[in-house]
């Protein structure tokens, strides 16, 4: 039986897939936005899930999506959004304007709650990404009649991620890995723990109107995480730490290539700020909500390890 109807925007991506599976397991009915069926086909086997095809940048389609729901969850986010002041147009459209339009759709449809995905480090800082995330939080709380809960995770890892998996794959291909911002500090949080926090927020009164900061049980440097990714993949390589000037040059070159750059000058600016939960934070945390955090060492080896071929199994068996 469905407990409630929850609209999920940005549900076809990495975090969305894990969250929707969690909500289905909890018996929560969900309505998921997708522009094309193919992008959401992998979700259609989940119970209690309705797929709503349409363009979330169309106000009428957005209103149809949220109509009759008790909560709206927005997971939409990008790491690269072009250049501009105070941020690029894609950042503006997805991180700021979309939350404002979602809140208006909630108000028009009588939806009382909105769960908004932001990011740890959001603020009026050096990077366009961080500034757009901060303005997105303001947009999420632009209407007092719609109660917003804001989630700020550190980097999220797990099966299907674009973080540890990328570094593992690079080390399978390269003899040496050049690395910018190698000493940047991060507190990676497991995707299932993020999903658990969203699920808990649907029924926990303390989360209404709250900020929730999510970090894993341990803080690492980026270099340490890269080494772990390579080790778990069975191809740990030497990491060449790039000085700032070389990192900026590398980022500039990547920006000239077609497609989304692996590294950009804005991402370098983001990495200048420690991506960790402040021990003095006034926000709720996973620990405060009673969520038992999963360590990277417990989860990452299971999805980063390369598939073993027949010869490997024979060698292991002594044949």
PDB file of N, CA and C in Angstrom, residues 202-254:
ATOM      1  N   UNK A 202      10.884  12.178   5.131  1.00  0.00           N
ATOM      2  CA  UNK A 202       9.461  12.114   4.790  1.00  0.00           C
ATOM      3  C   UNK A 202       8.587  11.883   6.013  1.00  0.00           C
ATOM      4  N   UNK A 203       9.165  11.319   7.080  1.00  0.00           N
ATOM      5  CA  UNK A 203       8.345  10.978   8.247  1.00  0.00           C
ATOM      6  C   UNK A 203       8.866  11.546   9.570  1.00  0.00           C
ATOM      7  N   UNK A 204      10.016  12.216   9.539  1.00  0.00           N
ATOM      8  CA  UNK A 204      10.620  12.739  10.769  1.00  0.00           C
ATOM      9  C   UNK A 204      10.309  14.230  10.920  1.00  0.00           C
ATOM     10  N   UNK A 205       9.478  14.606  11.911  1.00  0.00           N
ATOM     11  CA  UNK A 205       9.079  16.015  12.057  1.00  0.00           C
ATOM     12  C   UNK A 205      10.255  16.974  12.238  1.00  0.00           C
ATOM     13  N   UNK A 206      11.344  16.517  12.854  1.00  0.00           N
ATOM     14  CA  UNK A 206      12.490  17.408  13.100  1.00  0.00           C
ATOM     15  C   UNK A 206      13.104  17.945  11.818  1.00  0.00           C
ATOM     16  N   UNK A 207      12.891  17.260  10.705  1.00  0.00           N
ATOM     17  CA  UNK A 207      13.532  17.679   9.455  1.00  0.00           C
ATOM     18  C   UNK A 207      12.760  18.773   8.734  1.00  0.00           C
ATOM     19  N   UNK A 208      11.553  19.075   9.157  1.00  0.00           N
ATOM     20  CA  UNK A 208      10.748  20.088   8.467  1.00  0.00           C
ATOM     21  C   UNK A 208      11.401  21.466   8.605  1.00  0.00           C
ATOM     22  N   UNK A 209      11.742  22.048   7.471  1.00  0.00           N
ATOM     23  CA  UNK A 209      12.374  23.360   7.467  1.00  0.00           C
ATOM     24  C   UNK A 209      13.834  23.360   7.867  1.00  0.00           C
ATOM     25  N   UNK A 210      14.426  22.174   8.043  1.00  0.00           N
ATOM     26  CA  UNK A 210      15.793  22.082   8.553  1.00  0.00           C
ATOM     27  C   UNK A 210      16.822  22.023   7.429  1.00  0.00           C
ATOM     28  N   UNK A 211      18.072  22.303   7.793  1.00  0.00           N
ATOM     29  CA  UNK A 211      19.226  22.003   6.952  1.00  0.00           C
ATOM     30  C   UNK A 211      19.806  20.680   7.437  1.00  0.00           C
ATOM     31  N   UNK A 212      20.190  19.816   6.502  1.00  0.00           N
ATOM     32  CA  UNK A 212      20.774  18.519   6.848  1.00  0.00           C
ATOM     33  C   UNK A 212      22.109  18.391   6.126  1.00  0.00           C
ATOM     34  N   UNK A 213      23.198  18.315   6.886  1.00  0.00           N
ATOM     35  CA  UNK A 213      24.529  18.184   6.299  1.00  0.00           C
ATOM     36  C   UNK A 213      24.978  16.728   6.402  1.00  0.00           C
ATOM     37  N   UNK A 214      25.428  16.188   5.281  1.00  0.00           N
ATOM     38  CA  UNK A 214      25.727  14.761   5.198  1.00  0.00           C
ATOM     39  C   UNK A 214      27.176  14.532   4.786  1.00  0.00           C
ATOM     40  N   UNK A 215      27.940  13.941   5.663  1.00  0.00           N
ATOM     41  CA  UNK A 215      29.302  13.517   5.364  1.00  0.00           C
ATOM     42  C   UNK A 215      29.498  12.112   5.880  1.00  0.00           C
ATOM     43  N   UNK A 216      30.456  11.410   5.312  1.00  0.00           N
ATOM     44  CA  UNK A 216      30.730  10.050   5.747  1.00  0.00           C
ATOM     45  C   UNK A 216      31.472  10.016   7.073  1.00  0.00           C
ATOM     46  N   UNK A 217      31.848   8.818   7.537  1.00  0.00           N
ATOM     47  CA  UNK A 217      32.490   8.693   8.850  1.00  0.00           C
ATOM     48  C   UNK A 217      33.948   9.127   8.890  1.00  0.00           C
ATOM     49  N   UNK A 218      34.564   9.428   7.735  1.00  0.00           N
ATOM     50  CA  UNK A 218      35.987   9.765   7.724  1.00  0.00           C
ATOM     51  C   UNK A 218      36.284  10.847   6.692  1.00  0.00           C
ATOM     52  N   UNK A 219      37.270  11.691   7.012  1.00  0.00           N
ATOM     53  CA  UNK A 219      37.749  12.735   6.102  1.00  0.00           C
ATOM     54  C   UNK A 219      39.027  12.244   5.422  1.00  0.00           C
ATOM     55  N   UNK A 220      39.124  12.482   4.105  1.00  0.00           N
ATOM     56  CA  UNK A 220      40.285  12.071   3.315  1.00  0.00           C
ATOM     57  C   UNK A 220      40.781  13.262   2.496  1.00  0.00           C
ATOM     58  N   UNK A 221      42.041  13.183   2.067  1.00  0.00           N
ATOM     59  CA  UNK A 221      42.480  14.075   0.998  1.00  0.00           C
ATOM     60  C   UNK A 221      42.067  13.444  -0.327  1.00  0.00           C
ATOM     61  N   UNK A 222      42.001  14.266  -1.366  1.00  0.00           N
ATOM     62  CA  UNK A 222      41.664  13.736  -2.680  1.00  0.00           C
ATOM     63  C   UNK A 222      42.685  12.689  -3.115  1.00  0.00           C
ATOM     64  N   UNK A 223      43.962  12.922  -2.832  1.00  0.00           N
ATOM     65  CA  UNK A 223      44.998  11.952  -3.201  1.00  0.00           C
ATOM     66  C   UNK A 223      44.760  10.607  -2.523  1.00  0.00           C
ATOM     67  N   UNK A 224      44.374  10.631  -1.260  1.00  0.00           N
ATOM     68  CA  UNK A 224      44.089   9.375  -0.548  1.00  0.00           C
ATOM     69  C   UNK A 224      42.928   8.631  -1.193  1.00  0.00           C
ATOM     70  N   UNK A 225      41.911   9.353  -1.609  1.00  0.00           N
ATOM     71  CA  UNK A 225      40.757   8.721  -2.251  1.00  0.00           C
ATOM     72  C   UNK A 225      41.133   8.121  -3.598  1.00  0.00           C
ATOM     73  N   UNK A 226      41.974   8.823  -4.340  1.00  0.00           N
ATOM     74  CA  UNK A 226      42.414   8.300  -5.639  1.00  0.00           C
ATOM     75  C   UNK A 226      43.206   7.011  -5.447  1.00  0.00           C
ATOM     76  N   UNK A 227      44.093   6.995  -4.457  1.00  0.00           N
ATOM     77  CA  UNK A 227      44.863   5.777  -4.180  1.00  0.00           C
ATOM     78  C   UNK A 227      43.932   4.620  -3.795  1.00  0.00           C
ATOM     79  N   UNK A 228      42.932   4.892  -2.959  1.00  0.00           N
ATOM     80  CA  UNK A 228      42.001   3.838  -2.561  1.00  0.00           C
ATOM     81  C   UNK A 228      41.222   3.309  -3.756  1.00  0.00           C
ATOM     82  N   UNK A 229      40.769   4.215  -4.628  1.00  0.00           N
ATOM     83  CA  UNK A 229      40.024   3.785  -5.818  1.00  0.00           C
ATOM     84  C   UNK A 229      40.875   2.861  -6.676  1.00  0.00           C
ATOM     85  N   UNK A 230      42.142   3.231  -6.888  1.00  0.00           N
ATOM     86  CA  UNK A 230      43.031   2.389  -7.679  1.00  0.00           C
ATOM     87  C   UNK A 230      43.301   1.052  -7.018  1.00  0.00           C
ATOM     88  N   UNK A 231      43.486   1.082  -5.708  1.00  0.00           N
ATOM     89  CA  UNK A 231      43.763  -0.162  -4.971  1.00  0.00           C
ATOM     90  C   UNK A 231      42.583  -1.124  -5.072  1.00  0.00           C
ATOM     91  N   UNK A 232      41.370  -0.609  -4.873  1.00  0.00           N
ATOM     92  CA  UNK A 232      40.198  -1.485  -4.923  1.00  0.00           C
ATOM     93  C   UNK A 232      39.934  -1.995  -6.331  1.00  0.00           C
ATOM     94  N   UNK A 233      40.370  -1.229  -7.333  1.00  0.00           N
ATOM     95  CA  UNK A 233      40.209  -1.665  -8.722  1.00  0.00           C
ATOM     96  C   UNK A 233      41.324  -2.609  -9.160  1.00  0.00           C
ATOM     97  N   UNK A 234      42.347  -2.749  -8.308  1.00  0.00           N
ATOM     98  CA  UNK A 234      43.454  -3.633  -8.638  1.00  0.00           C
ATOM     99  C   UNK A 234      44.495  -3.009  -9.534  1.00  0.00           C
ATOM    100  N   UNK A 235      44.491  -1.658  -9.638  1.00  0.00           N
ATOM    101  CA  UNK A 235      45.442  -0.971 -10.524  1.00  0.00           C
ATOM    102  C   UNK A 235      45.923   0.329  -9.881  1.00  0.00           C
ATOM    103  N   UNK A 236      46.399   0.271  -8.659  1.00  0.00           N
ATOM    104  CA  UNK A 236      46.844   1.500  -7.996  1.00  0.00           C
ATOM    105  C   UNK A 236      48.086   2.052  -8.685  1.00  0.00           C
ATOM    106  N   UNK A 237      48.029   3.317  -9.073  1.00  0.00           N
ATOM    107  CA  UNK A 237      49.123   3.965  -9.803  1.00  0.00           C
ATOM    108  C   UNK A 237      49.746   5.082  -8.970  1.00  0.00           C
ATOM    109  N   UNK A 238      50.888   5.535  -9.445  1.00  0.00           N
ATOM    110  CA  UNK A 238      51.524   6.694  -8.831  1.00  0.00           C
ATOM    111  C   UNK A 238      50.699   7.940  -9.137  1.00  0.00           C
ATOM    112  N   UNK A 239      50.477   8.763  -8.126  1.00  0.00           N
ATOM    113  CA  UNK A 239      49.747  10.021  -8.287  1.00  0.00           C
ATOM    114  C   UNK A 239      50.754  11.167  -8.346  1.00  0.00           C
ATOM    115  N   UNK A 240      50.685  11.924  -9.420  1.00  0.00           N
ATOM    116  CA  UNK A 240      51.557  13.084  -9.603  1.00  0.00           C
ATOM    117  C   UNK A 240      50.773  14.331  -9.215  1.00  0.00           C
ATOM    118  N   UNK A 241      51.111  14.905  -8.061  1.00  0.00           N
ATOM    119  CA  UNK A 241      50.387  16.075  -7.568  1.00  0.00           C
ATOM    120  C   UNK A 241      50.795  17.304  -8.371  1.00  0.00           C
ATOM    121  N   UNK A 242      49.822  17.952  -8.993  1.00  0.00           N
ATOM    122  CA  UNK A 242      50.101  19.106  -9.844  1.00  0.00           C
ATOM    123  C   UNK A 242      50.147  20.391  -9.024  1.00  0.00           C
ATOM    124  N   UNK A 243      51.120  21.260  -9.274  1.00  0.00           N
ATOM    125  CA  UNK A 243      51.089  22.589  -8.656  1.00  0.00           C
ATOM    126  C   UNK A 243      49.926  23.397  -9.222  1.00  0.00           C
ATOM    127  N   UNK A 244      49.583  24.481  -8.551  1.00  0.00           N
ATOM    128  CA  UNK A 244      48.405  25.256  -8.945  1.00  0.00           C
ATOM    129  C   UNK A 244      48.471  25.722 -10.398  1.00  0.00           C
ATOM    130  N   UNK A 245      49.642  26.192 -10.835  1.00  0.00           N
ATOM    131  CA  UNK A 245      49.730  26.713 -12.202  1.00  0.00           C
ATOM    132  C   UNK A 245      49.470  25.612 -13.222  1.00  0.00           C
ATOM    133  N   UNK A 246      49.989  24.403 -12.949  1.00  0.00           N
ATOM    134  CA  UNK A 246      49.777  23.292 -13.870  1.00  0.00           C
ATOM    135  C   UNK A 246      48.319  22.835 -13.841  1.00  0.00           C
ATOM    136  N   UNK A 247      47.704  22.875 -12.660  1.00  0.00           N
ATOM    137  CA  UNK A 247      46.295  22.500 -12.550  1.00  0.00           C
ATOM    138  C   UNK A 247      45.418  23.461 -13.345  1.00  0.00           C
ATOM    139  N   UNK A 248      45.719  24.761 -13.269  1.00  0.00           N
ATOM    140  CA  UNK A 248      44.936  25.743 -14.026  1.00  0.00           C
ATOM    141  C   UNK A 248      45.111  25.545 -15.526  1.00  0.00           C
ATOM    142  N   UNK A 249      46.324  25.228 -15.944  1.00  0.00           N
ATOM    143  CA  UNK A 249      46.574  24.973 -17.363  1.00  0.00           C
ATOM    144  C   UNK A 249      45.821  23.729 -17.825  1.00  0.00           C
ATOM    145  N   UNK A 250      45.863  22.677 -17.015  1.00  0.00           N
ATOM    146  CA  UNK A 250      45.139  21.448 -17.354  1.00  0.00           C
ATOM    147  C   UNK A 250      43.640  21.725 -17.481  1.00  0.00           C
ATOM    148  N   UNK A 251      43.099  22.493 -16.526  1.00  0.00           N
ATOM    149  CA  UNK A 251      41.669  22.815 -16.555  1.00  0.00           C
ATOM    150  C   UNK A 251      41.314  23.613 -17.803  1.00  0.00           C
ATOM    151  N   UNK A 252      42.153  24.568 -18.151  1.00  0.00           N
ATOM    152  CA  UNK A 252      41.893  25.392 -19.339  1.00  0.00           C
ATOM    153  C   UNK A 252      41.870  24.522 -20.599  1.00  0.00           C
ATOM    154  N   UNK A 253      42.780  23.566 -20.678  1.00  0.00           N
ATOM    155  CA  UNK A 253      42.824  22.676 -21.843  1.00  0.00           C
ATOM    156  C   UNK A 253      41.582  21.790 -21.902  1.00  0.00           C
ATOM    157  N   UNK A 254      41.152  21.261 -20.755  1.00  0.00           N
ATOM    158  CA  UNK A 254      39.950  20.429 -20.732  1.00  0.00           C
ATOM    159  C   UNK A 254      38.717  21.229 -21.149  1.00  0.00           C
TER     160      UNK A 254
END
